Short mmCIF file of C-alpha atoms in Angstrom, two decimals:
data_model
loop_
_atom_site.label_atom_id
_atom_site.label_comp_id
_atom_site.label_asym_id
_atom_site.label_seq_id
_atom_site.Cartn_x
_atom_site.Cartn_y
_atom_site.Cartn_z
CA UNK A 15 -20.91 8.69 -33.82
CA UNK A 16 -20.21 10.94 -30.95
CA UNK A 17 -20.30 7.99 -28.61
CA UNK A 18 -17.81 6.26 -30.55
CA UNK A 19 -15.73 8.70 -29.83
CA UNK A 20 -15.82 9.57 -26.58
CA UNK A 21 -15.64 6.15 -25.99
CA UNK A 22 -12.47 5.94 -27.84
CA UNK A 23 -11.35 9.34 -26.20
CA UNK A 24 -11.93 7.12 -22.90
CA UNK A 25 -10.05 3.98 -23.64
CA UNK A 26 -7.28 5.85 -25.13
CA UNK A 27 -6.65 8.36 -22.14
CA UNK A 28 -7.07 5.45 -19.69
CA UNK A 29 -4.21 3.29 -22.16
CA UNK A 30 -1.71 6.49 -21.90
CA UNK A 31 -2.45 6.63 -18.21
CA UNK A 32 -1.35 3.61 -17.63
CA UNK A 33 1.39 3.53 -20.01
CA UNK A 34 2.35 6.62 -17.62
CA UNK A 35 2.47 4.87 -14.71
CA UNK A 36 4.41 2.17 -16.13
CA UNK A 37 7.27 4.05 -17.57
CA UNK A 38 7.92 6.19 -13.86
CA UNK A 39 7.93 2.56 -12.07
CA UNK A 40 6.18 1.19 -8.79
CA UNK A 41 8.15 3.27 -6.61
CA UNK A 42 6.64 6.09 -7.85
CA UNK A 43 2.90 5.50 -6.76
CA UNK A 44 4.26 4.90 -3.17
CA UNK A 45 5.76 8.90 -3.24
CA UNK A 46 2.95 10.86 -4.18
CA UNK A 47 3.73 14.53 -4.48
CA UNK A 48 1.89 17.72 -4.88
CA UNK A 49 3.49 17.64 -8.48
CA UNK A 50 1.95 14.17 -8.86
CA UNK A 51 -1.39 15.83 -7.98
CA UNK A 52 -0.70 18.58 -10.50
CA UNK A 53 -0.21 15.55 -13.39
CA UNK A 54 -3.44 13.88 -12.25
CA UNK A 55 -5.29 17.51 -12.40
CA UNK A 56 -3.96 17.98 -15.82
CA UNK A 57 -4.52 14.55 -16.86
CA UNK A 58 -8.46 15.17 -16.18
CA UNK A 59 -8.88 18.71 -17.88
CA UNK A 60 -7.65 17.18 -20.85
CA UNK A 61 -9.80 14.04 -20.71
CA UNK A 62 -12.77 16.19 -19.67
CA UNK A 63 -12.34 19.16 -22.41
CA UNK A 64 -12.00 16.66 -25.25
CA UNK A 65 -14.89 14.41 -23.79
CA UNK A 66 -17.13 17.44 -23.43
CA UNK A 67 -15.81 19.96 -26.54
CA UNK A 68 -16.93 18.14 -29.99
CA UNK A 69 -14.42 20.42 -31.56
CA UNK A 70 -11.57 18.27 -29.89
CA UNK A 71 -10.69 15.59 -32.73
CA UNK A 72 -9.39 12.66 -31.48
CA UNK A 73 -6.20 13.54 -33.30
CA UNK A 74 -5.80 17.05 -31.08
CA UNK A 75 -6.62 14.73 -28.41
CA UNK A 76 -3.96 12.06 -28.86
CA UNK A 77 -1.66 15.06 -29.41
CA UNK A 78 -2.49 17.08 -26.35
CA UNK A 79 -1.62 13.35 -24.15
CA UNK A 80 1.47 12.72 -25.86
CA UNK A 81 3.12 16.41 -24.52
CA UNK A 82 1.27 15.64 -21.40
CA UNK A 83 3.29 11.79 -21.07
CA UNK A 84 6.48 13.14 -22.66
CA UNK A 85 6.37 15.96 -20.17
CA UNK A 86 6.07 13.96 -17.19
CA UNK A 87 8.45 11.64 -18.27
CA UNK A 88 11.00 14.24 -18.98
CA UNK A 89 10.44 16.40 -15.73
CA UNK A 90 10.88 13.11 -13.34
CA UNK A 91 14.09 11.72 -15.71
CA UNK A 92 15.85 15.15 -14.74
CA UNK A 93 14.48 15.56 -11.07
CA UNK A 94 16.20 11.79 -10.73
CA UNK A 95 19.44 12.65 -12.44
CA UNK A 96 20.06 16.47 -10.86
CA UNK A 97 19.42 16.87 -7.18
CA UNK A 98 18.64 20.38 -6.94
CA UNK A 99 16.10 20.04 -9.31
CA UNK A 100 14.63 17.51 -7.07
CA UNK A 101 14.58 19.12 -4.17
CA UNK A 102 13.12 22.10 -5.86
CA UNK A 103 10.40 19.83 -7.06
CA UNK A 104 9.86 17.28 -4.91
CA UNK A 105 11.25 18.47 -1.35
CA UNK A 106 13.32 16.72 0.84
CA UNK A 107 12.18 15.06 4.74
CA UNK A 108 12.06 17.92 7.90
CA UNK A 109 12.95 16.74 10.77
CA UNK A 110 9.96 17.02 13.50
CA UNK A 111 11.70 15.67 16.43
CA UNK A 112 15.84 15.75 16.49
CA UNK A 113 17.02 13.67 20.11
CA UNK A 114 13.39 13.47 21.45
CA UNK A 115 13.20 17.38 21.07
CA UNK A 116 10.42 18.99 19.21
CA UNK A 117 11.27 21.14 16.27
CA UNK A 118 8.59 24.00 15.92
CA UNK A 119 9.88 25.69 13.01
CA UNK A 120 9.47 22.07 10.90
CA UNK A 121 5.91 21.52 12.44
CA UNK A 122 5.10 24.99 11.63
CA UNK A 123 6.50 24.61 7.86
CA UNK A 124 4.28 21.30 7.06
CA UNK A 125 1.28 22.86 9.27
CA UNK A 126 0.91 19.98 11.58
CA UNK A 127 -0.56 19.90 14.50
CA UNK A 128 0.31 17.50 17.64
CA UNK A 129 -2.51 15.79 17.72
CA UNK A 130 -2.15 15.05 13.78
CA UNK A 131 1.47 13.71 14.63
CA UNK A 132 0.03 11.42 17.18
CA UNK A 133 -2.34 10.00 14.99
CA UNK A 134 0.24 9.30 12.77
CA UNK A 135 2.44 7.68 15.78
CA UNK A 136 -0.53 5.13 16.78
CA UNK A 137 -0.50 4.36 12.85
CA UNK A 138 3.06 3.41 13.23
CA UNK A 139 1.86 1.15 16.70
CA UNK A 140 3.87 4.06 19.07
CA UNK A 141 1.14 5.17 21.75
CA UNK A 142 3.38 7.96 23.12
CA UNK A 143 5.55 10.60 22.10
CA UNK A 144 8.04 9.63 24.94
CA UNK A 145 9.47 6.44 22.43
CA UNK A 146 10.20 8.82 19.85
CA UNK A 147 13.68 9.84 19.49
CA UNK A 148 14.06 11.05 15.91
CA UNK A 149 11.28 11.62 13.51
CA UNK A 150 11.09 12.52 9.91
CA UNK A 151 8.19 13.64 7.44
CA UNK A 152 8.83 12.54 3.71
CA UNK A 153 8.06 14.72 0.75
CA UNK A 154 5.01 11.91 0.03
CA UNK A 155 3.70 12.94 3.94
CA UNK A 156 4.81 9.85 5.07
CA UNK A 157 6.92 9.27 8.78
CA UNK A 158 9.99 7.95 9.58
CA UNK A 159 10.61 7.01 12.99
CA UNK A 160 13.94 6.06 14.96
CA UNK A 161 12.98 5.01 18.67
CA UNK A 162 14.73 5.58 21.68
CA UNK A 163 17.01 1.99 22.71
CA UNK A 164 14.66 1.00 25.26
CA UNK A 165 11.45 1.02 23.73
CA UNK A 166 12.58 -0.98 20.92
CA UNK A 167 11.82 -4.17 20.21
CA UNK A 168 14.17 -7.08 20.98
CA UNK A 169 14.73 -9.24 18.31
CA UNK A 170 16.49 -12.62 18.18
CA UNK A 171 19.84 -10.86 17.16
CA UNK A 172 19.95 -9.32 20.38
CA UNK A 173 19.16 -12.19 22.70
CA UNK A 174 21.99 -14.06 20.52
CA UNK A 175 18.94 -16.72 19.62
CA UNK A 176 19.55 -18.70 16.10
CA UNK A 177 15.63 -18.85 15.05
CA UNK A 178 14.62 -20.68 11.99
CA UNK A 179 13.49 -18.25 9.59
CA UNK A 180 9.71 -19.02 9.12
CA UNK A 181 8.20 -19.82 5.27
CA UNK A 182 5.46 -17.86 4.33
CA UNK A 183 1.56 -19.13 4.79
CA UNK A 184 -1.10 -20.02 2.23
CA UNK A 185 -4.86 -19.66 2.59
CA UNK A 186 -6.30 -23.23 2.17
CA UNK A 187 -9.98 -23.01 3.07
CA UNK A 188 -12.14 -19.67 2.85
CA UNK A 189 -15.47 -19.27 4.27
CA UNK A 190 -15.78 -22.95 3.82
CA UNK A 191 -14.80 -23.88 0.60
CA UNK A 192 -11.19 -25.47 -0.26
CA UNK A 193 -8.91 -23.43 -2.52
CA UNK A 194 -7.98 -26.16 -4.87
CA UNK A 195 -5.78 -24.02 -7.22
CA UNK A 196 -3.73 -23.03 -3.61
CA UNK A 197 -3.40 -27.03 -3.54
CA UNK A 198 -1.70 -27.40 -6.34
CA UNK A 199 0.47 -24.63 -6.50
CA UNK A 200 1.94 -26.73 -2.89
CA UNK A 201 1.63 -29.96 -4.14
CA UNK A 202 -0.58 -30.99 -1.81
CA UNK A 203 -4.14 -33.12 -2.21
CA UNK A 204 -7.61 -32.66 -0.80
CA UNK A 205 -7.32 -35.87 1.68
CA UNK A 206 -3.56 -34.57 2.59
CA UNK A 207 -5.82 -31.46 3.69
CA UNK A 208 -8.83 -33.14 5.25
CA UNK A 209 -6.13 -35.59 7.23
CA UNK A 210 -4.79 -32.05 8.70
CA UNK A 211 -7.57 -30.76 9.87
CA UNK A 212 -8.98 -33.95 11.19
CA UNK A 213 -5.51 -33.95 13.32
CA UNK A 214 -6.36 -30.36 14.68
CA UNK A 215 -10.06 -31.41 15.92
CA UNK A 216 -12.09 -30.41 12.93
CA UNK A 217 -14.28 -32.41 10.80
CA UNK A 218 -16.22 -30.86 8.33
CA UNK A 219 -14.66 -28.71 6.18
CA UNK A 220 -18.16 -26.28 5.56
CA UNK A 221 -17.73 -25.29 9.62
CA UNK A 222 -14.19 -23.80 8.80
CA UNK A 223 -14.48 -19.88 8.44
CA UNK A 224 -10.39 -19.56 7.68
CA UNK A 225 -7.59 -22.24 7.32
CA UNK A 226 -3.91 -21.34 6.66
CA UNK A 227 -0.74 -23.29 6.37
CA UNK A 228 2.87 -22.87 6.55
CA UNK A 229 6.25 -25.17 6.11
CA UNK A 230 7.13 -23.99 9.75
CA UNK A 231 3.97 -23.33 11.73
CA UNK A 232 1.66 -25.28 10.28
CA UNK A 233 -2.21 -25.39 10.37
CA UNK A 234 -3.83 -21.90 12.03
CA UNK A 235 -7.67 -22.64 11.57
CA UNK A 236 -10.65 -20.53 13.12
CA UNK A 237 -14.34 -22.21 12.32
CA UNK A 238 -17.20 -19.81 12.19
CA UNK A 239 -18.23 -21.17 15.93
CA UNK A 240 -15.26 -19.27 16.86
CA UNK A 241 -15.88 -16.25 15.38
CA UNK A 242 -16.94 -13.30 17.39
CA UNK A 243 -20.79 -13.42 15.59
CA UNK A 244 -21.14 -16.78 16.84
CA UNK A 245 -20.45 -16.09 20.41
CA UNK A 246 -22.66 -13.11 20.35
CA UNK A 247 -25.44 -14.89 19.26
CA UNK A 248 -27.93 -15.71 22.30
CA UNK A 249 -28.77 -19.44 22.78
CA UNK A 250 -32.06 -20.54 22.10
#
């Protein structure tokens, strides 16, 4: 009987977890907080004391995770309605570097140190601190970056350059075997495919390691004689 109910205990926490998670929206997974640490912490010592304390009933339990959800859900309701109370809460972005100038008093308040920043830079694909004109750490821990003009990256807008805007790909073939539900979903058929691949200089469908397709660019295939294994491989 016990494992009946610990296994209810289980399914029910993980149900009002995700209900949770539902109600505070997709945005809100991508901004984790320290408070949002605090609600997972909670969130486990009640699972674990009713899991582990026979005492618990599943009523007290249900109870205990419906103040748990209402209180989240009240606490992030007001923090998006009043401001102050979200910057009390949640924080607001320091500025680390204002006009390519460091700001020691923000990389002293968030405890960062310059290697940490630069690791964070390469993450971004910036290799040098020299690009960075203005940079920003988000409540979440996350960086904003604005670079300096010159080390930007020119886009068609600047050249003036009217560039047809390019559809988005779909895998055909994996590791050899044709996605036939990806087929479909294009209107395409299996000989339309075949016929394409023939046209790039492949024939047998079992050789292809990866095969995509797009409107615009068309076939990209790579067959596993390509791949880097294959060329490592001594010949016999």
């Amino acid at each position: 009987m016990d494992y009946l109910i610990n296994g209810m205990k289980l399914v029910v926490g993980l149900m009002a977890f995700m209900i949770v998670i539902r109600l505070l929206g997709k945005k809100h997974l991508a901004e984790m907080t320290p408070y949002d640490i605090i609600y997972l912490i909670m969130f486990g010592g009640i699972l674990e004391e009713s899991l582990y304390d026979n005492k618990i009933s599943i009523w007290m339990f249900l109870f205990s995770l419906a103040v748990w959800a209402l209180a989240i859900y009240v606490i992030e309701k007001l923090v998006a309605r009043y401001n102050p109370l979200r910057i009390l809460l949640k924080g607001e972005p320091d500025q680390l570097i204002e006009d390519g100038k460091l700001n020691l008093k923000a990389f002293k308040k968030n405890q960062l140190e310059m290697e940490q920043v630069r690791t964070m830079l390469r993450q971004q694909g910036i290799f040098s601190l020299r690009e960075v004109r203005d940079m920003y750490i988000e409540p979440g821990g996350q960086i904003s970056i604005n670079s300096f003009a010159k080390y930007k990256h020119v886009t068609a807008e600047h050249l003036q350059l009217n560039i047809e805007e390019e559809e988005p790909s779909v895998l055909l073939i994996d590791e050899g075997a044709i996605k036939d539900e990806v087929l479909n979903a294009i209107g395409k058929s299996e000989q339309w495919l075949l016929q394409g691949i023939a046209d790039e200089g492949y024939e047998n469908v079992r050789d292809l390691l990866y095969c995509e397709w797009s409107k615009t660019e068309g076939f990209f295939i790579r067959s596993y004689a390509e791949s880097i294994e294959s060329k490592s491989r001594k010949p016999s």
